[in-house]
């Protein structure tokens, strides 16, 4: 692949390395550091003039620092005469703040979209956006990839009774994602209706669908404190589910999340590596990770070659 440079930010260097390994390339040279007053400094260590540049930076860890670092890297490449700069953001920061749901609430996802555009990004590649309308916040192309091919592969290879399972969405917002997976597996679908009094705190849950004597597979885009999925798992078990799995794209696992998973009835909690999971897996044996570097690598390759990325929504050579 000619005229292409891939740089990795500091938020998820392991994923950046896996992507370039899949493509048979080397990571571009970049040094990121902080001044004594905590300002972020970025130094691009090689020429990007006329190159198709991809910057991999996930919205995790110190999210504000990661976002600022990404913006500075985009700007540095743009003013160094890169022909195109694509921000590869596996986990989009501030994606949950996608609408004005109460008075004086910010739409922070729109603000992040504006910042990326103003910094000079020509294209965005991300995965499983919390709300698909975030694509409309941009005036530049956005490819929202799905982890679905990798999820389907994991289910078929790791759940022996997957033909007798029910795919469950833990809330109405994730119904489309769960029904798509259920349709591809030719299995049943169920939905949990939840009532929340405030963020990250579930008041009541109602199961719509049948899971009795079936393997229940909870599917969601992200898990933060894990209150919702742990309550959902208990609800499924009390409804007669034989076993319960959870499959999530973005495993944030903040606060009491690991303790809740350890004490919950899950057979396994499966997440992709859009966010680094090595440290969390050491403290919670139920967590397993799916590598999605192949999906991102294929998206970069097809974008660079001017090919359609929509092919990846249903097919990817894992």
PDB file of C-alpha atoms in Angstrom:
ATOM      1  CA  UNK A   1       0.000   0.000   0.000  1.00  0.00           C
ATOM      2  CA  UNK A   2       1.628   3.216  -1.213  1.00  0.00           C
ATOM      3  CA  UNK A   3       1.207   6.779   0.060  1.00  0.00           C
ATOM      4  CA  UNK A   4      -0.319   5.767   3.369  1.00  0.00           C
ATOM      5  CA  UNK A   5       0.788   6.554   6.914  1.00  0.00           C
ATOM      6  CA  UNK A   6      -0.817   5.233  10.088  1.00  0.00           C
ATOM      7  CA  UNK A   7      -0.131   6.885  13.441  1.00  0.00           C
ATOM      8  CA  UNK A   8      -1.252   5.663  16.849  1.00  0.00           C
ATOM      9  CA  UNK A   9      -2.209   7.911  19.718  1.00  0.00           C
ATOM     10  CA  UNK A  10      -1.355   7.040  23.305  1.00  0.00           C
ATOM     11  CA  UNK A  11      -4.828   5.824  24.337  1.00  0.00           C
ATOM     12  CA  UNK A  12      -4.605   2.326  22.810  1.00  0.00           C
ATOM     13  CA  UNK A  13      -1.192   1.600  21.322  1.00  0.00           C
ATOM     14  CA  UNK A  14      -1.753  -2.170  21.315  1.00  0.00           C
ATOM     15  CA  UNK A  15      -4.723  -1.862  18.948  1.00  0.00           C
ATOM     16  CA  UNK A  16      -2.789   0.531  16.684  1.00  0.00           C
ATOM     17  CA  UNK A  17       0.036  -1.999  16.452  1.00  0.00           C
ATOM     18  CA  UNK A  18      -2.354  -4.851  15.651  1.00  0.00           C
ATOM     19  CA  UNK A  19      -3.934  -2.817  12.847  1.00  0.00           C
ATOM     20  CA  UNK A  20      -0.615  -2.057  11.129  1.00  0.00           C
ATOM     21  CA  UNK A  21       0.509  -5.674  11.598  1.00  0.00           C
ATOM     22  CA  UNK A  22      -2.636  -6.814   9.769  1.00  0.00           C
ATOM     23  CA  UNK A  23      -1.860  -4.402   6.933  1.00  0.00           C
ATOM     24  CA  UNK A  24       1.843  -5.282   6.754  1.00  0.00           C
ATOM     25  CA  UNK A  25       2.838  -1.705   7.582  1.00  0.00           C
ATOM     26  CA  UNK A  26       4.740   0.062  10.349  1.00  0.00           C
ATOM     27  CA  UNK A  27       3.366   2.654  12.726  1.00  0.00           C
ATOM     28  CA  UNK A  28       4.376   6.193  11.875  1.00  0.00           C
ATOM     29  CA  UNK A  29       6.782   7.922  14.217  1.00  0.00           C
ATOM     30  CA  UNK A  30       5.128  10.268  16.654  1.00  0.00           C
ATOM     31  CA  UNK A  31       6.107  11.541  20.089  1.00  0.00           C
ATOM     32  CA  UNK A  32       3.456  12.750  22.522  1.00  0.00           C
ATOM     33  CA  UNK A  33       4.354  14.386  25.796  1.00  0.00           C
ATOM     34  CA  UNK A  34       3.107  16.919  28.323  1.00  0.00           C
ATOM     35  CA  UNK A  35       4.632  20.173  29.415  1.00  0.00           C
ATOM     36  CA  UNK A  36       4.861  20.930  33.134  1.00  0.00           C
ATOM     37  CA  UNK A  37       1.543  22.806  32.972  1.00  0.00           C
ATOM     38  CA  UNK A  38      -0.103  19.661  31.476  1.00  0.00           C
ATOM     39  CA  UNK A  39      -0.383  21.042  27.933  1.00  0.00           C
ATOM     40  CA  UNK A  40      -0.201  18.265  25.336  1.00  0.00           C
ATOM     41  CA  UNK A  41       2.652  18.361  22.846  1.00  0.00           C
ATOM     42  CA  UNK A  42       2.789  16.235  19.683  1.00  0.00           C
ATOM     43  CA  UNK A  43       5.751  15.814  17.339  1.00  0.00           C
ATOM     44  CA  UNK A  44       5.200  13.956  14.047  1.00  0.00           C
ATOM     45  CA  UNK A  45       8.532  12.276  13.358  1.00  0.00           C
ATOM     46  CA  UNK A  46       8.315  11.772   9.587  1.00  0.00           C
ATOM     47  CA  UNK A  47       7.069  13.471   6.453  1.00  0.00           C
ATOM     48  CA  UNK A  48       3.360  13.199   5.653  1.00  0.00           C
ATOM     49  CA  UNK A  49       3.356  15.504   2.609  1.00  0.00           C
ATOM     50  CA  UNK A  50       0.903  14.144   0.036  1.00  0.00           C
ATOM     51  CA  UNK A  51       0.179  11.064   2.170  1.00  0.00           C
ATOM     52  CA  UNK A  52      -3.145   9.449   3.095  1.00  0.00           C
ATOM     53  CA  UNK A  53      -2.906   9.659   6.901  1.00  0.00           C
ATOM     54  CA  UNK A  54      -4.853   7.579   9.451  1.00  0.00           C
ATOM     55  CA  UNK A  55      -4.689   8.419  13.172  1.00  0.00           C
ATOM     56  CA  UNK A  56      -5.896   5.715  15.574  1.00  0.00           C
ATOM     57  CA  UNK A  57      -7.087   7.087  18.902  1.00  0.00           C
ATOM     58  CA  UNK A  58      -9.852   5.545  21.024  1.00  0.00           C
ATOM     59  CA  UNK A  59     -11.993   7.510  23.466  1.00  0.00           C
ATOM     60  CA  UNK A  60     -10.792   5.808  26.626  1.00  0.00           C
ATOM     61  CA  UNK A  61      -8.480   6.282  29.587  1.00  0.00           C
ATOM     62  CA  UNK A  62      -8.041   9.985  30.265  1.00  0.00           C
ATOM     63  CA  UNK A  63     -10.679  10.834  27.678  1.00  0.00           C
ATOM     64  CA  UNK A  64     -10.173  14.595  27.573  1.00  0.00           C
ATOM     65  CA  UNK A  65      -6.408  14.195  27.165  1.00  0.00           C
ATOM     66  CA  UNK A  66      -6.930  11.547  24.456  1.00  0.00           C
ATOM     67  CA  UNK A  67      -9.345  13.795  22.570  1.00  0.00           C
ATOM     68  CA  UNK A  68      -7.036  16.808  22.759  1.00  0.00           C
ATOM     69  CA  UNK A  69      -4.098  14.684  21.606  1.00  0.00           C
ATOM     70  CA  UNK A  70      -6.135  13.468  18.619  1.00  0.00           C
ATOM     71  CA  UNK A  71      -7.111  17.019  17.647  1.00  0.00           C
ATOM     72  CA  UNK A  72      -3.496  18.184  17.817  1.00  0.00           C
ATOM     73  CA  UNK A  73      -2.288  15.191  15.763  1.00  0.00           C
ATOM     74  CA  UNK A  74      -4.903  15.893  13.081  1.00  0.00           C
ATOM     75  CA  UNK A  75      -3.892  19.552  12.943  1.00  0.00           C
ATOM     76  CA  UNK A  76      -0.165  18.698  12.856  1.00  0.00           C
ATOM     77  CA  UNK A  77      -0.652  16.351   9.885  1.00  0.00           C
ATOM     78  CA  UNK A  78      -2.947  18.766   8.070  1.00  0.00           C
ATOM     79  CA  UNK A  79      -0.564  21.717   8.257  1.00  0.00           C
ATOM     80  CA  UNK A  80       2.266  19.365   7.225  1.00  0.00           C
ATOM     81  CA  UNK A  81       0.450  18.969   3.864  1.00  0.00           C
ATOM     82  CA  UNK A  82      -1.113  15.524   4.269  1.00  0.00           C
ATOM     83  CA  UNK A  83      -3.480  14.909   1.351  1.00  0.00           C
ATOM     84  CA  UNK A  84      -6.177  13.449   3.593  1.00  0.00           C
ATOM     85  CA  UNK A  85      -6.461  12.846   7.344  1.00  0.00           C
ATOM     86  CA  UNK A  86      -8.781  10.138   8.675  1.00  0.00           C
ATOM     87  CA  UNK A  87      -9.453   9.834  12.391  1.00  0.00           C
ATOM     88  CA  UNK A  88      -9.959   6.191  13.384  1.00  0.00           C
ATOM     89  CA  UNK A  89     -11.880   6.371  16.678  1.00  0.00           C
ATOM     90  CA  UNK A  90     -12.940   2.849  17.748  1.00  0.00           C
ATOM     91  CA  UNK A  91     -14.834   4.175  20.791  1.00  0.00           C
ATOM     92  CA  UNK A  92     -16.284   7.617  20.084  1.00  0.00           C
ATOM     93  CA  UNK A  93     -15.907   9.981  23.085  1.00  0.00           C
ATOM     94  CA  UNK A  94     -18.973  11.712  24.563  1.00  0.00           C
ATOM     95  CA  UNK A  95     -21.257   9.514  22.424  1.00  0.00           C
ATOM     96  CA  UNK A  96     -23.818   9.184  25.225  1.00  0.00           C
ATOM     97  CA  UNK A  97     -24.377  12.953  25.226  1.00  0.00           C
ATOM     98  CA  UNK A  98     -26.084  12.849  21.839  1.00  0.00           C
ATOM     99  CA  UNK A  99     -29.338  14.721  22.530  1.00  0.00           C
ATOM    100  CA  UNK A 100     -30.857  17.489  24.615  1.00  0.00           C
ATOM    101  CA  UNK A 101     -32.902  15.342  27.002  1.00  0.00           C
ATOM    102  CA  UNK A 102     -33.462  18.023  29.643  1.00  0.00           C
ATOM    103  CA  UNK A 103     -33.281  21.793  29.978  1.00  0.00           C
ATOM    104  CA  UNK A 104     -29.842  23.327  29.470  1.00  0.00           C
ATOM    105  CA  UNK A 105     -28.249  19.932  28.723  1.00  0.00           C
ATOM    106  CA  UNK A 106     -25.326  20.044  26.256  1.00  0.00           C
ATOM    107  CA  UNK A 107     -25.131  17.970  23.092  1.00  0.00           C
ATOM    108  CA  UNK A 108     -21.466  17.173  23.658  1.00  0.00           C
ATOM    109  CA  UNK A 109     -21.214  14.600  20.863  1.00  0.00           C
ATOM    110  CA  UNK A 110     -22.047  17.393  18.394  1.00  0.00           C
ATOM    111  CA  UNK A 111     -19.351  19.576  19.985  1.00  0.00           C
ATOM    112  CA  UNK A 112     -16.779  16.779  19.533  1.00  0.00           C
ATOM    113  CA  UNK A 113     -17.872  16.416  15.893  1.00  0.00           C
ATOM    114  CA  UNK A 114     -17.330  20.136  15.332  1.00  0.00           C
ATOM    115  CA  UNK A 115     -13.908  20.017  16.998  1.00  0.00           C
ATOM    116  CA  UNK A 116     -12.754  17.130  14.804  1.00  0.00           C
ATOM    117  CA  UNK A 117     -13.922  18.920  11.656  1.00  0.00           C
ATOM    118  CA  UNK A 118     -12.303  22.233  12.636  1.00  0.00           C
ATOM    119  CA  UNK A 119      -9.043  20.435  13.482  1.00  0.00           C
ATOM    120  CA  UNK A 120      -8.923  19.280   9.865  1.00  0.00           C
ATOM    121  CA  UNK A 121     -10.247  15.704   9.790  1.00  0.00           C
ATOM    122  CA  UNK A 122     -11.473  14.730   6.324  1.00  0.00           C
ATOM    123  CA  UNK A 123     -13.039  11.422   7.296  1.00  0.00           C
ATOM    124  CA  UNK A 124     -14.054   9.534  10.456  1.00  0.00           C
ATOM    125  CA  UNK A 125     -13.994   5.774  11.024  1.00  0.00           C
ATOM    126  CA  UNK A 126     -15.642   4.603  14.242  1.00  0.00           C
ATOM    127  CA  UNK A 127     -17.417   1.531  15.610  1.00  0.00           C
ATOM    128  CA  UNK A 128     -20.877   0.890  17.050  1.00  0.00           C
ATOM    129  CA  UNK A 129     -21.853   4.475  17.788  1.00  0.00           C
ATOM    130  CA  UNK A 130     -24.089   4.752  20.837  1.00  0.00           C
ATOM    131  CA  UNK A 131     -26.600   6.597  18.653  1.00  0.00           C
ATOM    132  CA  UNK A 132     -26.471   6.397  14.861  1.00  0.00           C
ATOM    133  CA  UNK A 133     -27.657   9.996  14.482  1.00  0.00           C
ATOM    134  CA  UNK A 134     -24.181  11.135  15.588  1.00  0.00           C
ATOM    135  CA  UNK A 135     -23.143  10.560  11.962  1.00  0.00           C
ATOM    136  CA  UNK A 136     -25.425  13.462  11.081  1.00  0.00           C
ATOM    137  CA  UNK A 137     -23.462  15.774  13.382  1.00  0.00           C
ATOM    138  CA  UNK A 138     -20.642  15.767  10.805  1.00  0.00           C
ATOM    139  CA  UNK A 139     -20.356  17.472   7.433  1.00  0.00           C
ATOM    140  CA  UNK A 140     -17.569  15.034   6.487  1.00  0.00           C
ATOM    141  CA  UNK A 141     -17.920  11.296   5.685  1.00  0.00           C
ATOM    142  CA  UNK A 142     -18.380   9.004   8.699  1.00  0.00           C
ATOM    143  CA  UNK A 143     -18.107   5.218   8.502  1.00  0.00           C
ATOM    144  CA  UNK A 144     -19.792   3.605  11.500  1.00  0.00           C
ATOM    145  CA  UNK A 145     -18.518   0.034  11.507  1.00  0.00           C
ATOM    146  CA  UNK A 146     -20.232  -2.790  13.348  1.00  0.00           C
ATOM    147  CA  UNK A 147     -18.638  -5.401  15.595  1.00  0.00           C
ATOM    148  CA  UNK A 148     -21.409  -7.780  14.540  1.00  0.00           C
ATOM    149  CA  UNK A 149     -19.284 -10.085  12.304  1.00  0.00           C
ATOM    150  CA  UNK A 150     -16.814 -10.656  15.150  1.00  0.00           C
ATOM    151  CA  UNK A 151     -19.667 -11.164  17.640  1.00  0.00           C
ATOM    152  CA  UNK A 152     -21.357 -13.764  15.422  1.00  0.00           C
ATOM    153  CA  UNK A 153     -18.087 -15.610  15.000  1.00  0.00           C
ATOM    154  CA  UNK A 154     -17.512 -15.695  18.782  1.00  0.00           C
ATOM    155  CA  UNK A 155     -21.031 -16.979  19.485  1.00  0.00           C
ATOM    156  CA  UNK A 156     -20.776 -19.809  16.958  1.00  0.00           C
ATOM    157  CA  UNK A 157     -17.338 -20.868  18.184  1.00  0.00           C
ATOM    158  CA  UNK A 158     -17.830 -20.539  21.953  1.00  0.00           C
ATOM    159  CA  UNK A 159     -21.485 -21.296  22.764  1.00  0.00           C
ATOM    160  CA  UNK A 160     -22.197 -24.911  21.896  1.00  0.00           C
ATOM    161  CA  UNK A 161     -25.987 -24.486  22.260  1.00  0.00           C
ATOM    162  CA  UNK A 162     -26.174 -21.238  20.270  1.00  0.00           C
ATOM    163  CA  UNK A 163     -28.970 -22.638  18.088  1.00  0.00           C
ATOM    164  CA  UNK A 164     -31.145 -22.771  21.220  1.00  0.00           C
ATOM    165  CA  UNK A 165     -30.480 -19.241  22.412  1.00  0.00           C
ATOM    166  CA  UNK A 166     -32.377 -15.983  22.713  1.00  0.00           C
ATOM    167  CA  UNK A 167     -30.635 -12.722  21.898  1.00  0.00           C
ATOM    168  CA  UNK A 168     -31.723 -10.088  24.398  1.00  0.00           C
ATOM    169  CA  UNK A 169     -31.489  -6.300  24.242  1.00  0.00           C
ATOM    170  CA  UNK A 170     -31.189  -4.776  27.742  1.00  0.00           C
ATOM    171  CA  UNK A 171     -33.131  -1.687  26.616  1.00  0.00           C
ATOM    172  CA  UNK A 172     -35.256  -0.404  23.757  1.00  0.00           C
ATOM    173  CA  UNK A 173     -32.372   1.620  22.305  1.00  0.00           C
ATOM    174  CA  UNK A 174     -30.380  -1.510  21.488  1.00  0.00           C
ATOM    175  CA  UNK A 175     -33.270  -3.444  19.927  1.00  0.00           C
ATOM    176  CA  UNK A 176     -32.094  -2.923  16.338  1.00  0.00           C
ATOM    177  CA  UNK A 177     -28.612  -4.244  17.168  1.00  0.00           C
ATOM    178  CA  UNK A 178     -29.958  -7.317  18.955  1.00  0.00           C
ATOM    179  CA  UNK A 179     -32.593  -8.143  16.306  1.00  0.00           C
ATOM    180  CA  UNK A 180     -29.928  -7.981  13.590  1.00  0.00           C
ATOM    181  CA  UNK A 181     -27.779 -10.554  15.420  1.00  0.00           C
ATOM    182  CA  UNK A 182     -30.818 -12.756  16.157  1.00  0.00           C
ATOM    183  CA  UNK A 183     -31.815 -12.626  12.485  1.00  0.00           C
ATOM    184  CA  UNK A 184     -28.309 -13.615  11.339  1.00  0.00           C
ATOM    185  CA  UNK A 185     -28.282 -16.550  13.786  1.00  0.00           C
ATOM    186  CA  UNK A 186     -31.931 -17.510  13.024  1.00  0.00           C
ATOM    187  CA  UNK A 187     -32.812 -17.510  16.732  1.00  0.00           C
ATOM    188  CA  UNK A 188     -35.361 -15.803  18.994  1.00  0.00           C
ATOM    189  CA  UNK A 189     -35.225 -12.225  20.234  1.00  0.00           C
ATOM    190  CA  UNK A 190     -36.313 -10.660  23.531  1.00  0.00           C
ATOM    191  CA  UNK A 191     -36.316  -7.166  24.974  1.00  0.00           C
ATOM    192  CA  UNK A 192     -35.978  -5.791  28.483  1.00  0.00           C
ATOM    193  CA  UNK A 193     -37.848  -2.586  29.200  1.00  0.00           C
ATOM    194  CA  UNK A 194     -36.088  -0.593  31.898  1.00  0.00           C
ATOM    195  CA  UNK A 195     -37.177   2.444  33.848  1.00  0.00           C
ATOM    196  CA  UNK A 196     -34.441   4.760  35.092  1.00  0.00           C
ATOM    197  CA  UNK A 197     -34.855   7.492  37.692  1.00  0.00           C
ATOM    198  CA  UNK A 198     -31.346   8.778  36.984  1.00  0.00           C
ATOM    199  CA  UNK A 199     -28.270   7.875  34.916  1.00  0.00           C
ATOM    200  CA  UNK A 200     -26.593   4.522  35.665  1.00  0.00           C
ATOM    201  CA  UNK A 201     -29.393   3.583  38.108  1.00  0.00           C
ATOM    202  CA  UNK A 202     -32.175   1.205  37.035  1.00  0.00           C
ATOM    203  CA  UNK A 203     -35.486   1.328  38.912  1.00  0.00           C
ATOM    204  CA  UNK A 204     -37.505  -1.507  37.323  1.00  0.00           C
ATOM    205  CA  UNK A 205     -37.165  -4.064  34.511  1.00  0.00           C
ATOM    206  CA  UNK A 206     -39.794  -5.942  32.474  1.00  0.00           C
ATOM    207  CA  UNK A 207     -38.873  -8.835  30.162  1.00  0.00           C
ATOM    208  CA  UNK A 208     -40.710  -9.033  26.839  1.00  0.00           C
ATOM    209  CA  UNK A 209     -40.049 -12.429  25.262  1.00  0.00           C
ATOM    210  CA  UNK A 210     -39.290 -16.029  26.238  1.00  0.00           C
ATOM    211  CA  UNK A 211     -35.962 -17.256  27.601  1.00  0.00           C
ATOM    212  CA  UNK A 212     -37.124 -20.304  29.597  1.00  0.00           C
ATOM    213  CA  UNK A 213     -34.634 -23.200  29.297  1.00  0.00           C
ATOM    214  CA  UNK A 214     -32.663 -21.215  26.715  1.00  0.00           C
ATOM    215  CA  UNK A 215     -29.208 -19.673  26.596  1.00  0.00           C
ATOM    216  CA  UNK A 216     -29.721 -15.906  26.940  1.00  0.00           C
ATOM    217  CA  UNK A 217     -27.230 -13.623  25.212  1.00  0.00           C
ATOM    218  CA  UNK A 218     -27.396  -9.985  26.287  1.00  0.00           C
ATOM    219  CA  UNK A 219     -26.135  -7.668  23.532  1.00  0.00           C
ATOM    220  CA  UNK A 220     -25.336  -3.976  24.006  1.00  0.00           C
ATOM    221  CA  UNK A 221     -23.009  -1.314  22.611  1.00  0.00           C
ATOM    222  CA  UNK A 222     -21.318  -0.397  25.898  1.00  0.00           C
ATOM    223  CA  UNK A 223     -21.166  -1.145  29.599  1.00  0.00           C
ATOM    224  CA  UNK A 224     -20.008   1.460  32.104  1.00  0.00           C
ATOM    225  CA  UNK A 225     -20.845   0.691  35.742  1.00  0.00           C
ATOM    226  CA  UNK A 226     -22.619  -2.530  34.598  1.00  0.00           C
ATOM    227  CA  UNK A 227     -25.694  -1.924  36.762  1.00  0.00           C
ATOM    228  CA  UNK A 228     -28.035  -2.429  33.804  1.00  0.00           C
ATOM    229  CA  UNK A 229     -26.575  -5.668  32.438  1.00  0.00           C
ATOM    230  CA  UNK A 230     -26.217  -7.212  35.917  1.00  0.00           C
ATOM    231  CA  UNK A 231     -29.858  -6.407  36.739  1.00  0.00           C
ATOM    232  CA  UNK A 232     -30.821  -7.768  33.319  1.00  0.00           C
ATOM    233  CA  UNK A 233     -28.886 -11.005  33.947  1.00  0.00           C
ATOM    234  CA  UNK A 234     -30.740 -11.533  37.230  1.00  0.00           C
ATOM    235  CA  UNK A 235     -34.039 -10.891  35.457  1.00  0.00           C
ATOM    236  CA  UNK A 236     -33.219 -13.453  32.758  1.00  0.00           C
ATOM    237  CA  UNK A 237     -32.162 -16.069  35.305  1.00  0.00           C
ATOM    238  CA  UNK A 238     -35.383 -15.585  37.295  1.00  0.00           C
ATOM    239  CA  UNK A 239     -37.322 -15.963  34.009  1.00  0.00           C
ATOM    240  CA  UNK A 240     -35.844 -19.456  33.557  1.00  0.00           C
ATOM    241  CA  UNK A 241     -32.787 -18.867  31.355  1.00  0.00           C
ATOM    242  CA  UNK A 242     -30.372 -21.826  31.432  1.00  0.00           C
ATOM    243  CA  UNK A 243     -27.245 -19.668  31.090  1.00  0.00           C
ATOM    244  CA  UNK A 244     -26.564 -15.969  30.576  1.00  0.00           C
ATOM    245  CA  UNK A 245     -23.841 -14.324  28.502  1.00  0.00           C
ATOM    246  CA  UNK A 246     -23.223 -10.641  27.829  1.00  0.00           C
ATOM    247  CA  UNK A 247     -21.588  -9.398  24.630  1.00  0.00           C
ATOM    248  CA  UNK A 248     -20.648  -5.712  24.491  1.00  0.00           C
ATOM    249  CA  UNK A 249     -18.723  -3.594  22.010  1.00  0.00           C
ATOM    250  CA  UNK A 250     -17.228  -1.042  24.399  1.00  0.00           C
ATOM    251  CA  UNK A 251     -16.322  -2.263  27.876  1.00  0.00           C
ATOM    252  CA  UNK A 252     -15.720   0.865  29.954  1.00  0.00           C
ATOM    253  CA  UNK A 253     -16.069  -0.936  33.317  1.00  0.00           C
ATOM    254  CA  UNK A 254     -15.792   2.019  35.668  1.00  0.00           C
ATOM    255  CA  UNK A 255     -16.462   2.224  39.407  1.00  0.00           C
ATOM    256  CA  UNK A 256     -18.075  -0.942  40.825  1.00  0.00           C
ATOM    257  CA  UNK A 257     -18.346  -2.668  37.411  1.00  0.00           C
ATOM    258  CA  UNK A 258     -15.785  -5.455  37.967  1.00  0.00           C
ATOM    259  CA  UNK A 259     -17.131  -6.300  41.417  1.00  0.00           C
ATOM    260  CA  UNK A 260     -20.660  -6.469  40.009  1.00  0.00           C
ATOM    261  CA  UNK A 261     -19.615  -8.765  37.159  1.00  0.00           C
ATOM    262  CA  UNK A 262     -17.702 -11.052  39.535  1.00  0.00           C
ATOM    263  CA  UNK A 263     -20.784 -11.497  41.716  1.00  0.00           C
ATOM    264  CA  UNK A 264     -23.272 -11.731  38.821  1.00  0.00           C
ATOM    265  CA  UNK A 265     -24.560 -14.922  37.183  1.00  0.00           C
ATOM    266  CA  UNK A 266     -22.767 -14.480  33.840  1.00  0.00           C
ATOM    267  CA  UNK A 267     -20.999 -17.385  32.178  1.00  0.00           C
ATOM    268  CA  UNK A 268     -18.879 -14.764  30.406  1.00  0.00           C
ATOM    269  CA  UNK A 269     -18.874 -11.050  29.654  1.00  0.00           C
ATOM    270  CA  UNK A 270     -17.413 -10.621  26.182  1.00  0.00           C
ATOM    271  CA  UNK A 271     -16.141  -7.251  24.949  1.00  0.00           C
ATOM    272  CA  UNK A 272     -14.187  -6.065  21.937  1.00  0.00           C
ATOM    273  CA  UNK A 273     -10.798  -4.414  22.299  1.00  0.00           C
ATOM    274  CA  UNK A 274     -11.941  -0.942  21.211  1.00  0.00           C
ATOM    275  CA  UNK A 275     -10.863  -0.137  24.783  1.00  0.00           C
ATOM    276  CA  UNK A 276      -7.830  -1.845  26.421  1.00  0.00           C
ATOM    277  CA  UNK A 277      -9.027  -4.742  28.575  1.00  0.00           C
ATOM    278  CA  UNK A 278      -5.837  -6.501  29.735  1.00  0.00           C
ATOM    279  CA  UNK A 279      -5.797  -4.921  33.200  1.00  0.00           C
ATOM    280  CA  UNK A 280      -9.493  -5.538  33.781  1.00  0.00           C
ATOM    281  CA  UNK A 281      -9.260  -9.173  32.671  1.00  0.00           C
ATOM    282  CA  UNK A 282      -6.664  -9.768  35.409  1.00  0.00           C
ATOM    283  CA  UNK A 283      -9.186  -8.713  38.055  1.00  0.00           C
ATOM    284  CA  UNK A 284     -12.231 -10.398  36.519  1.00  0.00           C
ATOM    285  CA  UNK A 285     -11.940 -13.871  35.005  1.00  0.00           C
ATOM    286  CA  UNK A 286     -15.407 -13.637  33.413  1.00  0.00           C
ATOM    287  CA  UNK A 287     -14.289 -10.915  30.987  1.00  0.00           C
ATOM    288  CA  UNK A 288     -13.147 -12.110  27.560  1.00  0.00           C
ATOM    289  CA  UNK A 289     -11.968  -9.923  24.673  1.00  0.00           C
ATOM    290  CA  UNK A 290     -12.640 -10.121  20.936  1.00  0.00           C
ATOM    291  CA  UNK A 291     -10.005  -8.596  18.670  1.00  0.00           C
ATOM    292  CA  UNK A 292     -11.607  -6.239  16.118  1.00  0.00           C
ATOM    293  CA  UNK A 293      -8.337  -4.999  14.608  1.00  0.00           C
ATOM    294  CA  UNK A 294      -9.114  -6.921  11.401  1.00  0.00           C
ATOM    295  CA  UNK A 295     -12.359  -4.979  10.861  1.00  0.00           C
ATOM    296  CA  UNK A 296     -10.588  -1.640  11.357  1.00  0.00           C
ATOM    297  CA  UNK A 297      -7.632  -2.694   9.205  1.00  0.00           C
ATOM    298  CA  UNK A 298      -9.943  -3.772   6.391  1.00  0.00           C
ATOM    299  CA  UNK A 299     -11.846  -0.465   6.638  1.00  0.00           C
ATOM    300  CA  UNK A 300      -8.578   1.489   6.368  1.00  0.00           C
ATOM    301  CA  UNK A 301      -7.451  -0.589   3.392  1.00  0.00           C
ATOM    302  CA  UNK A 302     -10.748  -0.237   1.536  1.00  0.00           C
ATOM    303  CA  UNK A 303     -10.937   3.504   2.272  1.00  0.00           C
ATOM    304  CA  UNK A 304      -7.387   4.003   1.007  1.00  0.00           C
ATOM    305  CA  UNK A 305      -8.202   2.067  -2.175  1.00  0.00           C
ATOM    306  CA  UNK A 306     -11.419   4.017  -2.756  1.00  0.00           C
ATOM    307  CA  UNK A 307     -13.612   0.961  -2.191  1.00  0.00           C
ATOM    308  CA  UNK A 308     -16.926   0.652  -0.354  1.00  0.00           C
ATOM    309  CA  UNK A 309     -16.715   0.097   3.386  1.00  0.00           C
ATOM    310  CA  UNK A 310     -20.378  -0.994   3.634  1.00  0.00           C
ATOM    311  CA  UNK A 311     -19.157  -4.487   2.670  1.00  0.00           C
ATOM    312  CA  UNK A 312     -17.799  -4.750   6.215  1.00  0.00           C
ATOM    313  CA  UNK A 313     -21.258  -4.441   7.736  1.00  0.00           C
ATOM    314  CA  UNK A 314     -21.889  -8.084   6.954  1.00  0.00           C
ATOM    315  CA  UNK A 315     -18.626  -9.630   5.779  1.00  0.00           C
ATOM    316  CA  UNK A 316     -15.088  -9.498   7.046  1.00  0.00           C
ATOM    317  CA  UNK A 317     -12.253 -12.058   6.747  1.00  0.00           C
ATOM    318  CA  UNK A 318     -11.729 -12.698  10.448  1.00  0.00           C
TER     319      UNK A 318
END
